[in-house]
């Protein structure tokens, strides 16, 4: 029971910290001091106190966007095992619910963007739904590999690090899947090199441009939901790359948190070292991600 | 029985809807004809579904096909409608022809016209294979499976919307009914049958949704989505057939349960979408997505219903589409040999294909929903729109509630699916597991309910914060541009443009784009159109070439009776010599 409480607590509290760590890493890499790691928390609390401006063209769909985005991320977080601890909710086929929850969030975020009637936001949502068309098969190929390796259909056992076929069989596929999932993680969470979370008004943006017209608490909800999505997808990737356990369940929580922070540093490093790709190359990389995990499946078919 | 429920439900709701949508006052010429054939097609559908005799089946089938032809040609003064009608008539008769052959073969094999399982000793492999191929042709034509789908988009787009709802929701499912029935009667299916259906289904699914992305016409877009959903259903049937060939009961149960539930679900949400589209057309008198916009404020109920249908058709939780796709997904994952020794790898590619179809469908419905209901009106049509009356909104609301109901409590429909699966597996000697034991339907319900609860909670929280923080309204941020106009919004075509370039090799769009020249370019226009890949890109050129080739023999038919007599004499002499 106490582990479920810790799970929910971490899910609710830790996501903005990742953004802070990413920002700090980038700043240090560039030789700046940068904002404090807790800056995202200050931003969120400030946003939640502010007033809201609604465009006259908008309807209930515009207000539903942030709400659905946050609710789906939270529910998806309940399906993922954090570190060595099993997820609070786990059943056969929960990975499909996991993927489709994010799809529901995407539907409403994109629809809310179109609700403003602005061409900018139209562009953003068109790109978002387009790129996820290619990210989604990559994710499912990855699930196929994990399901085949672990002989299970639920995320907790898929990600528990025990592979009946043996590490020798599992390793090549897992490497491919990890690479593919990392690309999917960067695309879905608007990170460089696919998208730049720092600029708002560039015509090359995807996620940020969709939420241009949201303000105040609604915008805070969007940022919080996005951070949670990064956290949840990061937790999946972490279990694929490093399914280690220390034996003591309390140390495992510490290991998990350290792992997540390490992942944030890694993302920060990638963002510091790479420039954003031109928009036309994003689909190419996503197809590459699909192919990587498809090869992961093919390696297992014999 | 699984097929009878939608057969009776959807036409009944459509009939109520039709009293306002196609009222006698508004359409004095064809209103009576429409209602007569609407009833007739429903009766014929029900007869097809209950007939156990080949002759009765064929008679009912033909009544159904012909009444549907008259429904398609309701507005027969329009040339495009007549063309759609002819195309439908030709394909439906190809389907009937295959059925004649099918039942003739069955008659030879069994010696009677009674429809039922083929005895194992009587059936030779050749006959069984012939029956299967003919069934795929005949019922694939009716269902709109991809190589045989050419009639479907125009026929669905040109009819009144409640007829489209009937055709898409029920009529094309009768093809699936036939396919499921025939495959259950044939003993010992080889693995390639299921494999063929999986490939056809995956092809239909992907092609249907990619073609839908290119459409500007709201109803044509929905029609292509019918092809996509038929593809998903056929993938489920294919999985079940593979499972039967390899003696793996779990795949049979999951594949068939997914297919049957999707038959229901697609009937519900596609009917809902067509009825909402009808309400939009009723309000704006246009079918063109690029002319609409901002209808969500003037038609709130229709917008809500369309949103429910759109979320359901994308297979998103917490609605019904998610449940049936979940069943097929789990079936596909299990076919990889998870939790059992047997594995059949090709079926595992069903899962990524389904994921691709789902994501593309999401893109397409964000586009359709956004272009029609969100933003601001792009033309005069949209500005004068109004919400439709109760006779039209009530049937839509009933369908929407059913979509939510099956999504939240799928356990309710599980026993019915079990019955259907038991009827399909004829040699039901070994234990057939229940659907509910293979799929955690309880968890699905719990997940859906939690999602709804969280949504409610967050909505309340946000509303509270907004009232505390204060809110203002202003215009959409437009970078300080002085005179924004509604025509500057992203249109449906621009929304699908990137996907259009990615899938251009399937869509073959015909674009007439102007070249902008000089410093002050003049007025210009842009036109793009996505033709049907099979009908317009493959079949029409082939037939045109054939017609040209054959017309070179025209000189033989000179209208001279002496020459014709000469031909007869020559032909007879040739025959005599040949003897």
PDB file of C-alpha atoms in Angstrom, chain A residues 43-225:
ATOM      1  CA  UNK A  43       6.299  28.785 -13.101  1.00  0.00           C
ATOM      2  CA  UNK A  44       3.425  26.398 -12.532  1.00  0.00           C
ATOM      3  CA  UNK A  45       2.314  27.963  -9.244  1.00  0.00           C
ATOM      4  CA  UNK A  46       2.449  31.384 -10.863  1.00  0.00           C
ATOM      5  CA  UNK A  47       0.388  30.237 -13.830  1.00  0.00           C
ATOM      6  CA  UNK A  48      -2.241  28.694 -11.566  1.00  0.00           C
ATOM      7  CA  UNK A  49      -2.755  32.079  -9.849  1.00  0.00           C
ATOM      8  CA  UNK A  50      -3.141  34.047 -13.042  1.00  0.00           C
ATOM      9  CA  UNK A  51      -6.262  35.108 -14.870  1.00  0.00           C
ATOM     10  CA  UNK A  52      -7.316  33.498 -18.152  1.00  0.00           C
ATOM     11  CA  UNK A  53      -8.030  34.952 -21.576  1.00  0.00           C
ATOM     12  CA  UNK A  54     -10.348  33.033 -23.841  1.00  0.00           C
ATOM     13  CA  UNK A  55     -10.592  33.735 -27.532  1.00  0.00           C
ATOM     14  CA  UNK A  56     -14.068  34.662 -28.723  1.00  0.00           C
ATOM     15  CA  UNK A  57     -14.013  31.888 -31.309  1.00  0.00           C
ATOM     16  CA  UNK A  58     -13.514  29.083 -28.810  1.00  0.00           C
ATOM     17  CA  UNK A  59     -15.987  26.545 -27.433  1.00  0.00           C
ATOM     18  CA  UNK A  60     -15.903  23.825 -24.784  1.00  0.00           C
ATOM     19  CA  UNK A  61     -13.374  21.912 -26.890  1.00  0.00           C
ATOM     20  CA  UNK A  62     -10.738  24.578 -26.184  1.00  0.00           C
ATOM     21  CA  UNK A  63     -11.225  24.173 -22.434  1.00  0.00           C
ATOM     22  CA  UNK A  64     -11.313  20.389 -22.674  1.00  0.00           C
ATOM     23  CA  UNK A  65      -7.847  20.204 -24.266  1.00  0.00           C
ATOM     24  CA  UNK A  66      -5.728  20.833 -21.130  1.00  0.00           C
ATOM     25  CA  UNK A  67      -8.054  18.810 -18.896  1.00  0.00           C
ATOM     26  CA  UNK A  68      -7.960  15.718 -21.096  1.00  0.00           C
ATOM     27  CA  UNK A  69      -4.211  16.072 -21.621  1.00  0.00           C
ATOM     28  CA  UNK A  70      -3.517  16.021 -17.902  1.00  0.00           C
ATOM     29  CA  UNK A  71      -6.077  13.338 -17.014  1.00  0.00           C
ATOM     30  CA  UNK A  72      -4.798  10.917 -19.663  1.00  0.00           C
ATOM     31  CA  UNK A  73      -1.157  11.446 -18.638  1.00  0.00           C
ATOM     32  CA  UNK A  74      -2.028  10.802 -15.009  1.00  0.00           C
ATOM     33  CA  UNK A  75      -3.984   7.648 -15.775  1.00  0.00           C
ATOM     34  CA  UNK A  76      -1.240   6.391 -18.091  1.00  0.00           C
ATOM     35  CA  UNK A  77       1.229   6.948 -15.261  1.00  0.00           C
ATOM     36  CA  UNK A  78      -0.752   4.525 -13.114  1.00  0.00           C
ATOM     37  CA  UNK A  79      -0.112   1.728 -15.624  1.00  0.00           C
ATOM     38  CA  UNK A  80       3.686   2.029 -15.651  1.00  0.00           C
ATOM     39  CA  UNK A  81       5.975   0.304 -13.160  1.00  0.00           C
ATOM     40  CA  UNK A  82       8.367   2.808 -11.557  1.00  0.00           C
ATOM     41  CA  UNK A  83      11.700   1.156 -11.111  1.00  0.00           C
ATOM     42  CA  UNK A  84      11.409  -2.289  -9.615  1.00  0.00           C
ATOM     43  CA  UNK A  85       7.948  -1.612  -8.197  1.00  0.00           C
ATOM     44  CA  UNK A  86       4.930  -2.920 -10.040  1.00  0.00           C
ATOM     45  CA  UNK A  87       2.349  -0.472 -11.320  1.00  0.00           C
ATOM     46  CA  UNK A  88      -0.719   0.250  -9.147  1.00  0.00           C
ATOM     47  CA  UNK A  89      -2.948  -0.889 -12.011  1.00  0.00           C
ATOM     48  CA  UNK A  90      -1.886  -3.825 -14.130  1.00  0.00           C
ATOM     49  CA  UNK A  91      -3.815  -6.181 -16.384  1.00  0.00           C
ATOM     50  CA  UNK A  92      -3.443  -8.055 -19.674  1.00  0.00           C
ATOM     51  CA  UNK A  93      -3.438  -5.560 -22.507  1.00  0.00           C
ATOM     52  CA  UNK A  94      -2.729  -2.482 -20.400  1.00  0.00           C
ATOM     53  CA  UNK A  95      -0.037  -1.361 -22.881  1.00  0.00           C
ATOM     54  CA  UNK A  96      -2.790  -0.802 -25.445  1.00  0.00           C
ATOM     55  CA  UNK A  97      -4.716   1.351 -22.994  1.00  0.00           C
ATOM     56  CA  UNK A  98      -1.437   3.185 -22.279  1.00  0.00           C
ATOM     57  CA  UNK A  99      -0.877   4.042 -25.945  1.00  0.00           C
ATOM     58  CA  UNK A 100      -4.512   4.952 -26.591  1.00  0.00           C
ATOM     59  CA  UNK A 101      -4.740   7.217 -23.537  1.00  0.00           C
ATOM     60  CA  UNK A 102      -2.023   9.396 -25.015  1.00  0.00           C
ATOM     61  CA  UNK A 103      -3.858   9.265 -28.329  1.00  0.00           C
ATOM     62  CA  UNK A 104      -6.990  10.584 -26.599  1.00  0.00           C
ATOM     63  CA  UNK A 105      -4.958  13.410 -25.108  1.00  0.00           C
ATOM     64  CA  UNK A 106      -3.581  14.166 -28.558  1.00  0.00           C
ATOM     65  CA  UNK A 107      -7.062  14.233 -30.099  1.00  0.00           C
ATOM     66  CA  UNK A 108      -8.217  16.905 -27.674  1.00  0.00           C
ATOM     67  CA  UNK A 109      -5.011  18.950 -27.692  1.00  0.00           C
ATOM     68  CA  UNK A 110      -5.097  19.089 -31.500  1.00  0.00           C
ATOM     69  CA  UNK A 111      -8.830  19.807 -31.571  1.00  0.00           C
ATOM     70  CA  UNK A 112      -8.421  22.559 -28.960  1.00  0.00           C
ATOM     71  CA  UNK A 113      -5.737  24.115 -31.148  1.00  0.00           C
ATOM     72  CA  UNK A 114      -8.057  24.110 -34.163  1.00  0.00           C
ATOM     73  CA  UNK A 115     -10.776  25.668 -32.028  1.00  0.00           C
ATOM     74  CA  UNK A 116      -8.939  28.985 -32.001  1.00  0.00           C
ATOM     75  CA  UNK A 117      -9.227  29.278 -35.772  1.00  0.00           C
ATOM     76  CA  UNK A 118      -5.629  30.431 -36.055  1.00  0.00           C
ATOM     77  CA  UNK A 119      -3.409  29.235 -38.885  1.00  0.00           C
ATOM     78  CA  UNK A 120      -0.441  28.855 -36.507  1.00  0.00           C
ATOM     79  CA  UNK A 121      -2.255  26.461 -34.297  1.00  0.00           C
ATOM     80  CA  UNK A 122      -3.637  24.639 -37.306  1.00  0.00           C
ATOM     81  CA  UNK A 123      -0.076  24.032 -38.460  1.00  0.00           C
ATOM     82  CA  UNK A 124       0.943  22.779 -35.047  1.00  0.00           C
ATOM     83  CA  UNK A 125      -1.887  20.302 -34.740  1.00  0.00           C
ATOM     84  CA  UNK A 126      -1.451  19.077 -38.318  1.00  0.00           C
ATOM     85  CA  UNK A 127       2.196  18.312 -37.566  1.00  0.00           C
ATOM     86  CA  UNK A 128       1.417  16.725 -34.243  1.00  0.00           C
ATOM     87  CA  UNK A 129      -1.096  14.245 -35.645  1.00  0.00           C
ATOM     88  CA  UNK A 130       1.089  13.557 -38.682  1.00  0.00           C
ATOM     89  CA  UNK A 131       4.215  12.682 -36.765  1.00  0.00           C
ATOM     90  CA  UNK A 132       2.376  10.555 -34.258  1.00  0.00           C
ATOM     91  CA  UNK A 133       1.079   8.434 -37.165  1.00  0.00           C
ATOM     92  CA  UNK A 134       4.655   7.260 -37.579  1.00  0.00           C
ATOM     93  CA  UNK A 135       5.523   7.170 -33.872  1.00  0.00           C
ATOM     94  CA  UNK A 136       2.606   4.911 -33.017  1.00  0.00           C
ATOM     95  CA  UNK A 137       3.697   1.844 -35.077  1.00  0.00           C
ATOM     96  CA  UNK A 138       7.222   2.232 -33.657  1.00  0.00           C
ATOM     97  CA  UNK A 139       5.791   2.088 -30.155  1.00  0.00           C
ATOM     98  CA  UNK A 140       3.736  -1.020 -30.951  1.00  0.00           C
ATOM     99  CA  UNK A 141       6.663  -2.829 -32.558  1.00  0.00           C
ATOM    100  CA  UNK A 142       8.493  -2.075 -29.316  1.00  0.00           C
ATOM    101  CA  UNK A 143       5.637  -3.511 -27.285  1.00  0.00           C
ATOM    102  CA  UNK A 144       5.673  -6.619 -29.473  1.00  0.00           C
ATOM    103  CA  UNK A 145       9.352  -7.164 -28.714  1.00  0.00           C
ATOM    104  CA  UNK A 146       8.842  -6.669 -24.991  1.00  0.00           C
ATOM    105  CA  UNK A 147       5.780  -8.914 -24.955  1.00  0.00           C
ATOM    106  CA  UNK A 148       7.538 -11.669 -26.861  1.00  0.00           C
ATOM    107  CA  UNK A 149      10.644 -11.486 -24.674  1.00  0.00           C
ATOM    108  CA  UNK A 150       8.803 -11.510 -21.383  1.00  0.00           C
ATOM    109  CA  UNK A 151       5.924 -13.768 -22.445  1.00  0.00           C
ATOM    110  CA  UNK A 152       3.460 -11.375 -20.920  1.00  0.00           C
ATOM    111  CA  UNK A 153       0.804  -8.918 -21.964  1.00  0.00           C
ATOM    112  CA  UNK A 154       0.944  -6.458 -19.114  1.00  0.00           C
ATOM    113  CA  UNK A 155       3.409  -3.618 -18.723  1.00  0.00           C
ATOM    114  CA  UNK A 156       4.515  -4.533 -15.207  1.00  0.00           C
ATOM    115  CA  UNK A 157       5.752  -7.981 -16.214  1.00  0.00           C
ATOM    116  CA  UNK A 158       6.876  -6.799 -19.653  1.00  0.00           C
ATOM    117  CA  UNK A 159       9.218  -4.353 -17.962  1.00  0.00           C
ATOM    118  CA  UNK A 160      10.364  -6.408 -14.984  1.00  0.00           C
ATOM    119  CA  UNK A 161      13.713  -7.242 -16.536  1.00  0.00           C
ATOM    120  CA  UNK A 162      13.251 -11.027 -16.463  1.00  0.00           C
ATOM    121  CA  UNK A 163      13.527 -12.625 -19.895  1.00  0.00           C
ATOM    122  CA  UNK A 164      12.823 -16.360 -20.025  1.00  0.00           C
ATOM    123  CA  UNK A 165      14.606 -16.680 -23.373  1.00  0.00           C
ATOM    124  CA  UNK A 166      17.882 -15.525 -21.872  1.00  0.00           C
ATOM    125  CA  UNK A 167      19.844 -12.312 -22.081  1.00  0.00           C
ATOM    126  CA  UNK A 168      21.734 -13.383 -25.211  1.00  0.00           C
ATOM    127  CA  UNK A 169      18.523 -13.589 -27.235  1.00  0.00           C
ATOM    128  CA  UNK A 170      17.025 -10.504 -25.689  1.00  0.00           C
ATOM    129  CA  UNK A 171      19.924  -8.078 -25.894  1.00  0.00           C
ATOM    130  CA  UNK A 172      20.045  -7.242 -29.643  1.00  0.00           C
ATOM    131  CA  UNK A 173      16.295  -6.634 -29.842  1.00  0.00           C
ATOM    132  CA  UNK A 174      16.305  -4.614 -26.653  1.00  0.00           C
ATOM    133  CA  UNK A 175      19.045  -2.334 -27.949  1.00  0.00           C
ATOM    134  CA  UNK A 176      17.036  -1.659 -31.106  1.00  0.00           C
ATOM    135  CA  UNK A 177      13.840  -1.067 -29.146  1.00  0.00           C
ATOM    136  CA  UNK A 178      15.563   1.245 -26.697  1.00  0.00           C
ATOM    137  CA  UNK A 179      16.902   3.359 -29.565  1.00  0.00           C
ATOM    138  CA  UNK A 180      13.487   3.466 -31.186  1.00  0.00           C
ATOM    139  CA  UNK A 181      11.717   4.326 -27.927  1.00  0.00           C
ATOM    140  CA  UNK A 182      14.212   7.134 -27.288  1.00  0.00           C
ATOM    141  CA  UNK A 183      13.342   8.695 -30.665  1.00  0.00           C
ATOM    142  CA  UNK A 184       9.626   8.301 -29.915  1.00  0.00           C
ATOM    143  CA  UNK A 185      10.155   9.884 -26.485  1.00  0.00           C
ATOM    144  CA  UNK A 186      11.917  12.903 -27.978  1.00  0.00           C
ATOM    145  CA  UNK A 187       9.277  13.370 -30.692  1.00  0.00           C
ATOM    146  CA  UNK A 188       6.269  12.923 -28.440  1.00  0.00           C
ATOM    147  CA  UNK A 189       7.627  15.287 -25.804  1.00  0.00           C
ATOM    148  CA  UNK A 190       8.674  18.100 -28.127  1.00  0.00           C
ATOM    149  CA  UNK A 191      12.408  17.876 -27.494  1.00  0.00           C
ATOM    150  CA  UNK A 192      15.294  18.891 -29.734  1.00  0.00           C
ATOM    151  CA  UNK A 193      16.220  17.634 -32.378  1.00  0.00           C
ATOM    152  CA  UNK A 194      12.601  17.205 -33.464  1.00  0.00           C
ATOM    153  CA  UNK A 195      10.940  20.188 -31.879  1.00  0.00           C
ATOM    154  CA  UNK A 196      12.131  23.063 -29.747  1.00  0.00           C
ATOM    155  CA  UNK A 197      10.279  23.689 -26.490  1.00  0.00           C
ATOM    156  CA  UNK A 198      11.821  27.125 -26.001  1.00  0.00           C
ATOM    157  CA  UNK A 199      10.490  29.105 -28.928  1.00  0.00           C
ATOM    158  CA  UNK A 200       6.830  29.842 -29.201  1.00  0.00           C
ATOM    159  CA  UNK A 201       6.241  31.723 -32.388  1.00  0.00           C
ATOM    160  CA  UNK A 202       8.418  29.971 -34.915  1.00  0.00           C
ATOM    161  CA  UNK A 203       6.597  28.512 -37.853  1.00  0.00           C
ATOM    162  CA  UNK A 204       8.632  25.377 -37.339  1.00  0.00           C
ATOM    163  CA  UNK A 205       7.114  24.450 -33.994  1.00  0.00           C
ATOM    164  CA  UNK A 206       4.860  21.541 -33.216  1.00  0.00           C
ATOM    165  CA  UNK A 207       3.669  21.292 -29.627  1.00  0.00           C
ATOM    166  CA  UNK A 208       4.300  24.823 -28.416  1.00  0.00           C
ATOM    167  CA  UNK A 209       2.470  26.422 -31.280  1.00  0.00           C
ATOM    168  CA  UNK A 210      -0.632  24.361 -30.560  1.00  0.00           C
ATOM    169  CA  UNK A 211      -1.033  25.903 -27.135  1.00  0.00           C
ATOM    170  CA  UNK A 212      -0.347  29.531 -28.092  1.00  0.00           C
ATOM    171  CA  UNK A 213      -3.788  30.726 -27.057  1.00  0.00           C
ATOM    172  CA  UNK A 214      -3.985  28.933 -23.744  1.00  0.00           C
ATOM    173  CA  UNK A 215      -3.234  31.085 -20.731  1.00  0.00           C
ATOM    174  CA  UNK A 216      -3.311  31.062 -16.952  1.00  0.00           C
ATOM    175  CA  UNK A 217      -4.403  27.872 -15.169  1.00  0.00           C
ATOM    176  CA  UNK A 218      -5.254  26.179 -18.480  1.00  0.00           C
ATOM    177  CA  UNK A 219      -1.711  26.728 -19.733  1.00  0.00           C
ATOM    178  CA  UNK A 220      -0.353  25.564 -16.385  1.00  0.00           C
ATOM    179  CA  UNK A 221      -2.328  22.350 -16.765  1.00  0.00           C
ATOM    180  CA  UNK A 222      -0.857  21.860 -20.240  1.00  0.00           C
ATOM    181  CA  UNK A 223       2.722  22.319 -19.007  1.00  0.00           C
ATOM    182  CA  UNK A 224       2.114  20.024 -16.063  1.00  0.00           C
ATOM    183  CA  UNK A 225       0.504  17.382 -18.279  1.00  0.00           C
TER     184      UNK A 225
END
